[in-house]
Amino acid sequence: MGASAAASMQMVAARPCISASQGMLTSRAAVSRISRALSTTTGFATCPRICYSSPLGSSKRSGVAIRAMSTESGPQGLPIDLRGKRAFIAGVADDNGYGWAIAKALAAAGAEILVGTWVPALNIFETSLRRGKFDESRKLPDGSLMEIVKVYPLDAVYDSPEDVPEDVKANKRYAGSSNWTVKEVAESVKNDYGSIDILVHSLANGPEVTKPLLETSRRGYLAAMSASSYSFVSLLQHFLPIMNPGGASISLTYIASERAIPGYGGGMSSAKSALESDTRVLAFEAGRKGKIRVNTISAGPLGSRAAKAIGFIEKMIEYSYVNAPLQKELLADEVGNTAAFLVSPLASAITGSTVYVDNGLNTMGLAVDSPTISS
């Protein structure tokens, strides 16, 4: 990424360091005089150089734009710099979900990437990585490929080996893998790398998601809560001791937490509500205990493999496109970029927040494509 903010001012001045009437700035000569004054007056030694610009191809000189410029060479702008940071992303099992997009964004910002993959999907995921099937998806803005330093087997439904039922232990899909409970994975990461700076929860599962809430069993409801909500509590509980102060944790939620979304059932809406409530409580507790920030991203619908389990994701995407204030496709990269911002020093005062990345759909109270409206 670009040079750090310490190496360059990297900012636009909200106001000039000296006062000047509008009339003084209506000619190039006036601007030139101000620039010379700033460069020779010791009282303004810390001010940025003031420059002017005019629209290309315009011969008019009645309007002059004033902007603050760094006196040092190097990339301009305010960079997200995660170099020297280590991230653990729980819930990456393919290359088309939000977890993958977040991993790419953090890697592009310079972070070292570790991922936790659901045990039954581990073999396919690692094989695809090894054979280069994800190489096109791994491409970063600079042309390099995202490097996943290590993939850990993980099933965040189980906190410790004692919690794993015998039928799961004997399941052939778990054969050959070990140390995959939350506690064991945290210990493995500690033994391998010592500490992390960023924790990402990209996990959700509701075995009865296609059932209306009135038809959801207690077992199905609690399973959704366990996999989609409590798993975040467990991850932060076990990883917090190895997170460096000033670090950050994020999760992914959905607007069904606060709005009725028919078809998004099985207790998943309740799980997302719990996740958002837990985000606020964990922000306080982790902030006080470890100086860790905790936020969640409420992302719009994406046609990922996992999302297709609800059965009508394509219709949800179409509905969002038609009714959101920003009438465009929502890209996974946009969620990834938001995540990179939230875990970066640029968001150092943001915690306990639900950040919407859905083209503004959450702000709407009426469907503009409703037949009632059109008639």
PDB file of N, CA, C and O in Angstrom, residues 13-75:
ATOM      1  N   ALA A  13      -7.125  20.211   3.446  1.00  0.00           N
ATOM      2  CA  ALA A  13      -7.348  21.186   4.507  1.00  0.00           C
ATOM      3  C   ALA A  13      -8.779  21.675   4.487  1.00  0.00           C
ATOM      4  O   ALA A  13      -9.322  21.997   3.441  1.00  0.00           O
ATOM      5  N   ALA A  14      -9.381  21.738   5.655  1.00  0.00           N
ATOM      6  CA  ALA A  14     -10.759  22.217   5.754  1.00  0.00           C
ATOM      7  C   ALA A  14     -10.809  23.730   5.592  1.00  0.00           C
ATOM      8  O   ALA A  14     -11.794  24.282   5.145  1.00  0.00           O
ATOM      9  N   ARG A  15      -9.736  24.402   5.974  1.00  0.00           N
ATOM     10  CA  ARG A  15      -9.669  25.851   5.805  1.00  0.00           C
ATOM     11  C   ARG A  15      -8.196  26.233   5.665  1.00  0.00           C
ATOM     12  O   ARG A  15      -7.317  25.545   6.152  1.00  0.00           O
ATOM     13  N   PRO A  16      -7.885  27.351   4.975  1.00  0.00           N
ATOM     14  CA  PRO A  16      -6.487  27.759   4.842  1.00  0.00           C
ATOM     15  C   PRO A  16      -5.908  28.170   6.182  1.00  0.00           C
ATOM     16  O   PRO A  16      -6.631  28.521   7.115  1.00  0.00           O
ATOM     17  N   CYS A  17      -4.562  28.158   6.283  1.00  0.00           N
ATOM     18  CA  CYS A  17      -3.921  28.509   7.539  1.00  0.00           C
ATOM     19  C   CYS A  17      -3.970  30.001   7.807  1.00  0.00           C
ATOM     20  O   CYS A  17      -3.678  30.448   8.898  1.00  0.00           O
ATOM     21  N   ILE A  18      -4.254  30.817   6.768  1.00  0.00           N
ATOM     22  CA  ILE A  18      -4.425  32.249   6.962  1.00  0.00           C
ATOM     23  C   ILE A  18      -5.757  32.633   6.378  1.00  0.00           C
ATOM     24  O   ILE A  18      -6.298  31.949   5.515  1.00  0.00           O
ATOM     25  N   SER A  19      -6.315  33.720   6.847  1.00  0.00           N
ATOM     26  CA  SER A  19      -7.595  34.165   6.311  1.00  0.00           C
ATOM     27  C   SER A  19      -7.372  34.930   5.027  1.00  0.00           C
ATOM     28  O   SER A  19      -6.386  35.626   4.854  1.00  0.00           O
ATOM     29  N   ALA A  20      -8.325  34.817   4.111  1.00  0.00           N
ATOM     30  CA  ALA A  20      -8.224  35.539   2.850  1.00  0.00           C
ATOM     31  C   ALA A  20      -9.620  35.770   2.326  1.00  0.00           C
ATOM     32  O   ALA A  20     -10.439  34.868   2.350  1.00  0.00           O
ATOM     33  N   SER A  21      -9.885  36.945   1.864  1.00  0.00           N
ATOM     34  CA  SER A  21     -11.206  37.221   1.315  1.00  0.00           C
ATOM     35  C   SER A  21     -11.339  36.556  -0.033  1.00  0.00           C
ATOM     36  O   SER A  21     -10.359  36.235  -0.708  1.00  0.00           O
ATOM     37  N   GLN A  22     -12.571  36.359  -0.449  1.00  0.00           N
ATOM     38  CA  GLN A  22     -12.804  35.690  -1.733  1.00  0.00           C
ATOM     39  C   GLN A  22     -12.208  36.483  -2.878  1.00  0.00           C
ATOM     40  O   GLN A  22     -11.727  35.945  -3.854  1.00  0.00           O
ATOM     41  N   GLY A  23     -12.218  37.815  -2.708  1.00  0.00           N
ATOM     42  CA  GLY A  23     -11.691  38.650  -3.777  1.00  0.00           C
ATOM     43  C   GLY A  23     -10.213  38.452  -3.995  1.00  0.00           C
ATOM     44  O   GLY A  23      -9.712  38.611  -5.114  1.00  0.00           O
ATOM     45  N   MET A  24      -9.475  38.116  -2.936  1.00  0.00           N
ATOM     46  CA  MET A  24      -8.043  37.901  -3.069  1.00  0.00           C
ATOM     47  C   MET A  24      -7.720  36.680  -3.903  1.00  0.00           C
ATOM     48  O   MET A  24      -6.613  36.554  -4.423  1.00  0.00           O
ATOM     49  N   LEU A  25      -8.682  35.760  -4.042  1.00  0.00           N
ATOM     50  CA  LEU A  25      -8.382  34.492  -4.682  1.00  0.00           C
ATOM     51  C   LEU A  25      -8.940  34.399  -6.091  1.00  0.00           C
ATOM     52  O   LEU A  25      -9.102  33.323  -6.635  1.00  0.00           O
ATOM     53  N   THR A  26      -9.239  35.537  -6.695  1.00  0.00           N
ATOM     54  CA  THR A  26      -9.847  35.501  -8.031  1.00  0.00           C
ATOM     55  C   THR A  26      -8.837  35.610  -9.153  1.00  0.00           C
ATOM     56  O   THR A  26      -9.208  35.717 -10.309  1.00  0.00           O
ATOM     57  N   SER A  27      -7.578  35.583  -8.848  1.00  0.00           N
ATOM     58  CA  SER A  27      -6.572  35.635  -9.913  1.00  0.00           C
ATOM     59  C   SER A  27      -5.409  34.760  -9.547  1.00  0.00           C
ATOM     60  O   SER A  27      -5.152  34.467  -8.387  1.00  0.00           O
ATOM     61  N   ARG A  28      -4.689  34.311 -10.548  1.00  0.00           N
ATOM     62  CA  ARG A  28      -3.507  33.489 -10.313  1.00  0.00           C
ATOM     63  C   ARG A  28      -2.451  34.277  -9.549  1.00  0.00           C
ATOM     64  O   ARG A  28      -1.721  33.731  -8.726  1.00  0.00           O
ATOM     65  N   ALA A  29      -2.383  35.579  -9.809  1.00  0.00           N
ATOM     66  CA  ALA A  29      -1.380  36.405  -9.147  1.00  0.00           C
ATOM     67  C   ALA A  29      -1.612  36.431  -7.650  1.00  0.00           C
ATOM     68  O   ALA A  29      -0.680  36.366  -6.858  1.00  0.00           O
ATOM     69  N   ALA A  30      -2.898  36.503  -7.262  1.00  0.00           N
ATOM     70  CA  ALA A  30      -3.207  36.537  -5.834  1.00  0.00           C
ATOM     71  C   ALA A  30      -2.783  35.251  -5.158  1.00  0.00           C
ATOM     72  O   ALA A  30      -2.204  35.262  -4.074  1.00  0.00           O
ATOM     73  N   VAL A  31      -3.081  34.138  -5.806  1.00  0.00           N
ATOM     74  CA  VAL A  31      -2.685  32.854  -5.251  1.00  0.00           C
ATOM     75  C   VAL A  31      -1.179  32.738  -5.168  1.00  0.00           C
ATOM     76  O   VAL A  31      -0.616  32.223  -4.208  1.00  0.00           O
ATOM     77  N   SER A  32      -0.517  33.241  -6.193  1.00  0.00           N
ATOM     78  CA  SER A  32       0.939  33.182  -6.209  1.00  0.00           C
ATOM     79  C   SER A  32       1.522  33.975  -5.053  1.00  0.00           C
ATOM     80  O   SER A  32       2.475  33.557  -4.410  1.00  0.00           O
ATOM     81  N   ARG A  33       0.918  35.165  -4.787  1.00  0.00           N
ATOM     82  CA  ARG A  33       1.415  35.993  -3.681  1.00  0.00           C
ATOM     83  C   ARG A  33       1.231  35.274  -2.345  1.00  0.00           C
ATOM     84  O   ARG A  33       2.091  35.316  -1.470  1.00  0.00           O
ATOM     85  N   ILE A  34       0.077  34.604  -2.178  1.00  0.00           N
ATOM     86  CA  ILE A  34      -0.171  33.870  -0.936  1.00  0.00           C
ATOM     87  C   ILE A  34       0.847  32.751  -0.770  1.00  0.00           C
ATOM     88  O   ILE A  34       1.407  32.540   0.301  1.00  0.00           O
ATOM     89  N   SER A  35       1.126  32.031  -1.866  1.00  0.00           N
ATOM     90  CA  SER A  35       2.082  30.924  -1.794  1.00  0.00           C
ATOM     91  C   SER A  35       3.461  31.418  -1.401  1.00  0.00           C
ATOM     92  O   SER A  35       4.147  30.805  -0.597  1.00  0.00           O
ATOM     93  N   ARG A  36       3.868  32.564  -2.008  1.00  0.00           N
ATOM     94  CA  ARG A  36       5.183  33.104  -1.670  1.00  0.00           C
ATOM     95  C   ARG A  36       5.230  33.542  -0.207  1.00  0.00           C
ATOM     96  O   ARG A  36       6.205  33.335   0.490  1.00  0.00           O
ATOM     97  N   ALA A  37       4.115  34.116   0.246  1.00  0.00           N
ATOM     98  CA  ALA A  37       4.080  34.574   1.645  1.00  0.00           C
ATOM     99  C   ALA A  37       4.205  33.406   2.604  1.00  0.00           C
ATOM    100  O   ALA A  37       4.900  33.478   3.608  1.00  0.00           O
ATOM    101  N   LEU A  38       3.549  32.343   2.278  1.00  0.00           N
ATOM    102  CA  LEU A  38       3.604  31.168   3.145  1.00  0.00           C
ATOM    103  C   LEU A  38       4.997  30.568   3.175  1.00  0.00           C
ATOM    104  O   LEU A  38       5.457  30.057   4.197  1.00  0.00           O
ATOM    105  N   SER A  39       5.669  30.605   2.037  1.00  0.00           N
ATOM    106  CA  SER A  39       6.985  29.963   1.962  1.00  0.00           C
ATOM    107  C   SER A  39       8.067  30.786   2.647  1.00  0.00           C
ATOM    108  O   SER A  39       9.108  30.264   3.016  1.00  0.00           O
ATOM    109  N   THR A  40       7.809  32.100   2.835  1.00  0.00           N
ATOM    110  CA  THR A  40       8.847  32.944   3.427  1.00  0.00           C
ATOM    111  C   THR A  40       8.523  33.384   4.839  1.00  0.00           C
ATOM    112  O   THR A  40       9.363  33.972   5.510  1.00  0.00           O
ATOM    113  N   THR A  41       7.320  33.108   5.304  1.00  0.00           N
ATOM    114  CA  THR A  41       6.936  33.529   6.650  1.00  0.00           C
ATOM    115  C   THR A  41       7.109  32.383   7.628  1.00  0.00           C
ATOM    116  O   THR A  41       6.468  31.362   7.488  1.00  0.00           O
ATOM    117  N   THR A  42       7.941  32.565   8.620  1.00  0.00           N
ATOM    118  CA  THR A  42       8.215  31.482   9.564  1.00  0.00           C
ATOM    119  C   THR A  42       6.984  31.107  10.350  1.00  0.00           C
ATOM    120  O   THR A  42       6.867  29.988  10.823  1.00  0.00           O
ATOM    121  N   GLY A  43       6.057  32.032  10.511  1.00  0.00           N
ATOM    122  CA  GLY A  43       4.866  31.739  11.281  1.00  0.00           C
ATOM    123  C   GLY A  43       3.989  30.677  10.650  1.00  0.00           C
ATOM    124  O   GLY A  43       3.129  30.112  11.304  1.00  0.00           O
ATOM    125  N   PHE A  44       4.182  30.411   9.363  1.00  0.00           N
ATOM    126  CA  PHE A  44       3.370  29.424   8.662  1.00  0.00           C
ATOM    127  C   PHE A  44       4.217  28.258   8.173  1.00  0.00           C
ATOM    128  O   PHE A  44       3.901  27.611   7.194  1.00  0.00           O
ATOM    129  N   ALA A  45       5.284  27.975   8.869  1.00  0.00           N
ATOM    130  CA  ALA A  45       6.203  26.931   8.427  1.00  0.00           C
ATOM    131  C   ALA A  45       5.560  25.562   8.396  1.00  0.00           C
ATOM    132  O   ALA A  45       5.968  24.685   7.644  1.00  0.00           O
ATOM    133  N   THR A  46       4.529  25.346   9.215  1.00  0.00           N
ATOM    134  CA  THR A  46       3.913  24.026   9.278  1.00  0.00           C
ATOM    135  C   THR A  46       2.713  23.886   8.351  1.00  0.00           C
ATOM    136  O   THR A  46       2.072  22.851   8.325  1.00  0.00           O
ATOM    137  N   CYS A  47       2.379  24.941   7.623  1.00  0.00           N
ATOM    138  CA  CYS A  47       1.210  24.876   6.744  1.00  0.00           C
ATOM    139  C   CYS A  47       1.555  24.158   5.456  1.00  0.00           C
ATOM    140  O   CYS A  47       2.675  24.263   4.949  1.00  0.00           O
ATOM    141  N   PRO A  48       0.616  23.457   4.832  1.00  0.00           N
ATOM    142  CA  PRO A  48       0.848  22.847   3.535  1.00  0.00           C
ATOM    143  C   PRO A  48       0.915  23.922   2.471  1.00  0.00           C
ATOM    144  O   PRO A  48       0.394  25.021   2.636  1.00  0.00           O
ATOM    145  N   ARG A  49       1.525  23.605   1.355  1.00  0.00           N
ATOM    146  CA  ARG A  49       1.598  24.519   0.223  1.00  0.00           C
ATOM    147  C   ARG A  49       0.215  24.660  -0.403  1.00  0.00           C
ATOM    148  O   ARG A  49      -0.485  23.685  -0.621  1.00  0.00           O
ATOM    149  N   ILE A  50      -0.200  25.883  -0.686  1.00  0.00           N
ATOM    150  CA  ILE A  50      -1.502  26.117  -1.300  1.00  0.00           C
ATOM    151  C   ILE A  50      -1.315  26.272  -2.801  1.00  0.00           C
ATOM    152  O   ILE A  50      -0.471  27.046  -3.251  1.00  0.00           O
ATOM    153  N   CYS A  51      -2.092  25.520  -3.572  1.00  0.00           N
ATOM    154  CA  CYS A  51      -2.004  25.567  -5.026  1.00  0.00           C
ATOM    155  C   CYS A  51      -3.363  25.902  -5.609  1.00  0.00           C
ATOM    156  O   CYS A  51      -4.385  25.816  -4.946  1.00  0.00           O
ATOM    157  N   TYR A  52      -3.361  26.261  -6.884  1.00  0.00           N
ATOM    158  CA  TYR A  52      -4.629  26.531  -7.529  1.00  0.00           C
ATOM    159  C   TYR A  52      -4.792  25.569  -8.680  1.00  0.00           C
ATOM    160  O   TYR A  52      -3.850  24.976  -9.198  1.00  0.00           O
ATOM    161  N   SER A  53      -6.027  25.430  -9.105  1.00  0.00           N
ATOM    162  CA  SER A  53      -6.297  24.626 -10.293  1.00  0.00           C
ATOM    163  C   SER A  53      -7.515  25.198 -10.988  1.00  0.00           C
ATOM    164  O   SER A  53      -8.361  25.835 -10.360  1.00  0.00           O
ATOM    165  N   SER A  54      -7.602  24.989 -12.277  1.00  0.00           N
ATOM    166  CA  SER A  54      -8.776  25.420 -13.032  1.00  0.00           C
ATOM    167  C   SER A  54      -9.205  24.297 -13.938  1.00  0.00           C
ATOM    168  O   SER A  54      -8.413  23.415 -14.289  1.00  0.00           O
ATOM    169  N   PRO A  55     -10.476  24.268 -14.349  1.00  0.00           N
ATOM    170  CA  PRO A  55     -10.964  23.179 -15.198  1.00  0.00           C
ATOM    171  C   PRO A  55     -10.184  23.075 -16.484  1.00  0.00           C
ATOM    172  O   PRO A  55      -9.809  24.081 -17.087  1.00  0.00           O
ATOM    173  N   LEU A  56      -9.912  21.847 -16.927  1.00  0.00           N
ATOM    174  CA  LEU A  56      -9.204  21.637 -18.180  1.00  0.00           C
ATOM    175  C   LEU A  56      -9.985  22.225 -19.328  1.00  0.00           C
ATOM    176  O   LEU A  56     -11.194  22.047 -19.445  1.00  0.00           O
ATOM    177  N   GLY A  57      -9.295  22.912 -20.206  1.00  0.00           N
ATOM    178  CA  GLY A  57      -9.943  23.453 -21.390  1.00  0.00           C
ATOM    179  C   GLY A  57     -10.711  24.728 -21.140  1.00  0.00           C
ATOM    180  O   GLY A  57     -11.376  25.244 -22.027  1.00  0.00           O
ATOM    181  N   SER A  58     -10.653  25.278 -19.953  1.00  0.00           N
ATOM    182  CA  SER A  58     -11.411  26.475 -19.629  1.00  0.00           C
ATOM    183  C   SER A  58     -10.498  27.682 -19.667  1.00  0.00           C
ATOM    184  O   SER A  58      -9.395  27.673 -19.140  1.00  0.00           O
ATOM    185  N   SER A  59     -10.954  28.759 -20.311  1.00  0.00           N
ATOM    186  CA  SER A  59     -10.169  29.983 -20.366  1.00  0.00           C
ATOM    187  C   SER A  59     -10.602  30.970 -19.300  1.00  0.00           C
ATOM    188  O   SER A  59     -10.017  32.015 -19.128  1.00  0.00           O
ATOM    189  N   LYS A  60     -11.695  30.618 -18.571  1.00  0.00           N
ATOM    190  CA  LYS A  60     -12.182  31.510 -17.528  1.00  0.00           C
ATOM    191  C   LYS A  60     -11.291  31.419 -16.297  1.00  0.00           C
ATOM    192  O   LYS A  60     -10.861  30.352 -15.915  1.00  0.00           O
ATOM    193  N   ARG A  61     -11.083  32.577 -15.673  1.00  0.00           N
ATOM    194  CA  ARG A  61     -10.229  32.614 -14.488  1.00  0.00           C
ATOM    195  C   ARG A  61     -10.977  33.207 -13.298  1.00  0.00           C
ATOM    196  O   ARG A  61     -10.373  33.675 -12.351  1.00  0.00           O
ATOM    197  N   SER A  62     -12.286  33.180 -13.357  1.00  0.00           N
ATOM    198  CA  SER A  62     -13.067  33.773 -12.280  1.00  0.00           C
ATOM    199  C   SER A  62     -13.173  32.853 -11.070  1.00  0.00           C
ATOM    200  O   SER A  62     -13.475  33.290  -9.979  1.00  0.00           O
ATOM    201  N   GLY A  63     -12.940  31.575 -11.279  1.00  0.00           N
ATOM    202  CA  GLY A  63     -13.026  30.629 -10.175  1.00  0.00           C
ATOM    203  C   GLY A  63     -11.723  29.881 -10.006  1.00  0.00           C
ATOM    204  O   GLY A  63     -11.208  29.285 -10.947  1.00  0.00           O
ATOM    205  N   VAL A  64     -11.159  29.911  -8.825  1.00  0.00           N
ATOM    206  CA  VAL A  64      -9.898  29.220  -8.548  1.00  0.00           C
ATOM    207  C   VAL A  64     -10.103  28.278  -7.379  1.00  0.00           C
ATOM    208  O   VAL A  64     -10.548  28.700  -6.310  1.00  0.00           O
ATOM    209  N   ALA A  65      -9.827  27.002  -7.574  1.00  0.00           N
ATOM    210  CA  ALA A  65      -9.988  26.021  -6.501  1.00  0.00           C
ATOM    211  C   ALA A  65      -8.734  26.002  -5.647  1.00  0.00           C
ATOM    212  O   ALA A  65      -7.625  25.970  -6.159  1.00  0.00           O
ATOM    213  N   ILE A  66      -8.919  26.038  -4.352  1.00  0.00           N
ATOM    214  CA  ILE A  66      -7.793  26.016  -3.418  1.00  0.00           C
ATOM    215  C   ILE A  66      -7.737  24.662  -2.747  1.00  0.00           C
ATOM    216  O   ILE A  66      -8.744  24.161  -2.271  1.00  0.00           O
ATOM    217  N   ARG A  67      -6.588  24.028  -2.717  1.00  0.00           N
ATOM    218  CA  ARG A  67      -6.458  22.752  -2.047  1.00  0.00           C
ATOM    219  C   ARG A  67      -5.117  22.673  -1.331  1.00  0.00           C
ATOM    220  O   ARG A  67      -4.155  23.336  -1.726  1.00  0.00           O
ATOM    221  N   ALA A  68      -5.076  21.895  -0.296  1.00  0.00           N
ATOM    222  CA  ALA A  68      -3.833  21.699   0.450  1.00  0.00           C
ATOM    223  C   ALA A  68      -3.037  20.600  -0.223  1.00  0.00           C
ATOM    224  O   ALA A  68      -3.565  19.548  -0.541  1.00  0.00           O
ATOM    225  N   MET A  69      -1.771  20.844  -0.426  1.00  0.00           N
ATOM    226  CA  MET A  69      -0.910  19.857  -1.080  1.00  0.00           C
ATOM    227  C   MET A  69       0.257  19.534  -0.167  1.00  0.00           C
ATOM    228  O   MET A  69       0.813  20.410   0.481  1.00  0.00           O
ATOM    229  N   SER A  70       0.659  18.272  -0.140  1.00  0.00           N
ATOM    230  CA  SER A  70       1.832  17.888   0.621  1.00  0.00           C
ATOM    231  C   SER A  70       3.071  18.392  -0.079  1.00  0.00           C
ATOM    232  O   SER A  70       3.159  18.386  -1.309  1.00  0.00           O
ATOM    233  N   THR A  71       4.035  18.839   0.666  1.00  0.00           N
ATOM    234  CA  THR A  71       5.285  19.294   0.073  1.00  0.00           C
ATOM    235  C   THR A  71       6.229  18.143  -0.175  1.00  0.00           C
ATOM    236  O   THR A  71       7.285  18.323  -0.745  1.00  0.00           O
ATOM    237  N   GLU A  72       5.855  16.943   0.262  1.00  0.00           N
ATOM    238  CA  GLU A  72       6.698  15.779   0.055  1.00  0.00           C
ATOM    239  C   GLU A  72       6.162  14.950  -1.099  1.00  0.00           C
ATOM    240  O   GLU A  72       4.969  14.887  -1.348  1.00  0.00           O
ATOM    241  N   SER A  73       7.060  14.302  -1.805  1.00  0.00           N
ATOM    242  CA  SER A  73       6.641  13.449  -2.912  1.00  0.00           C
ATOM    243  C   SER A  73       6.108  12.136  -2.377  1.00  0.00           C
ATOM    244  O   SER A  73       6.344  11.769  -1.237  1.00  0.00           O
ATOM    245  N   GLY A  74       5.374  11.395  -3.211  1.00  0.00           N
ATOM    246  CA  GLY A  74       4.825  10.108  -2.793  1.00  0.00           C
ATOM    247  C   GLY A  74       3.349  10.037  -3.121  1.00  0.00           C
ATOM    248  O   GLY A  74       2.739  11.001  -3.560  1.00  0.00           O
ATOM    249  N   PRO A  75       2.755   8.880  -2.918  1.00  0.00           N
ATOM    250  CA  PRO A  75       1.348   8.684  -3.240  1.00  0.00           C
ATOM    251  C   PRO A  75       0.455   9.644  -2.459  1.00  0.00           C
ATOM    252  O   PRO A  75       0.703   9.922  -1.293  1.00  0.00           O
TER     253      PRO A  75
END
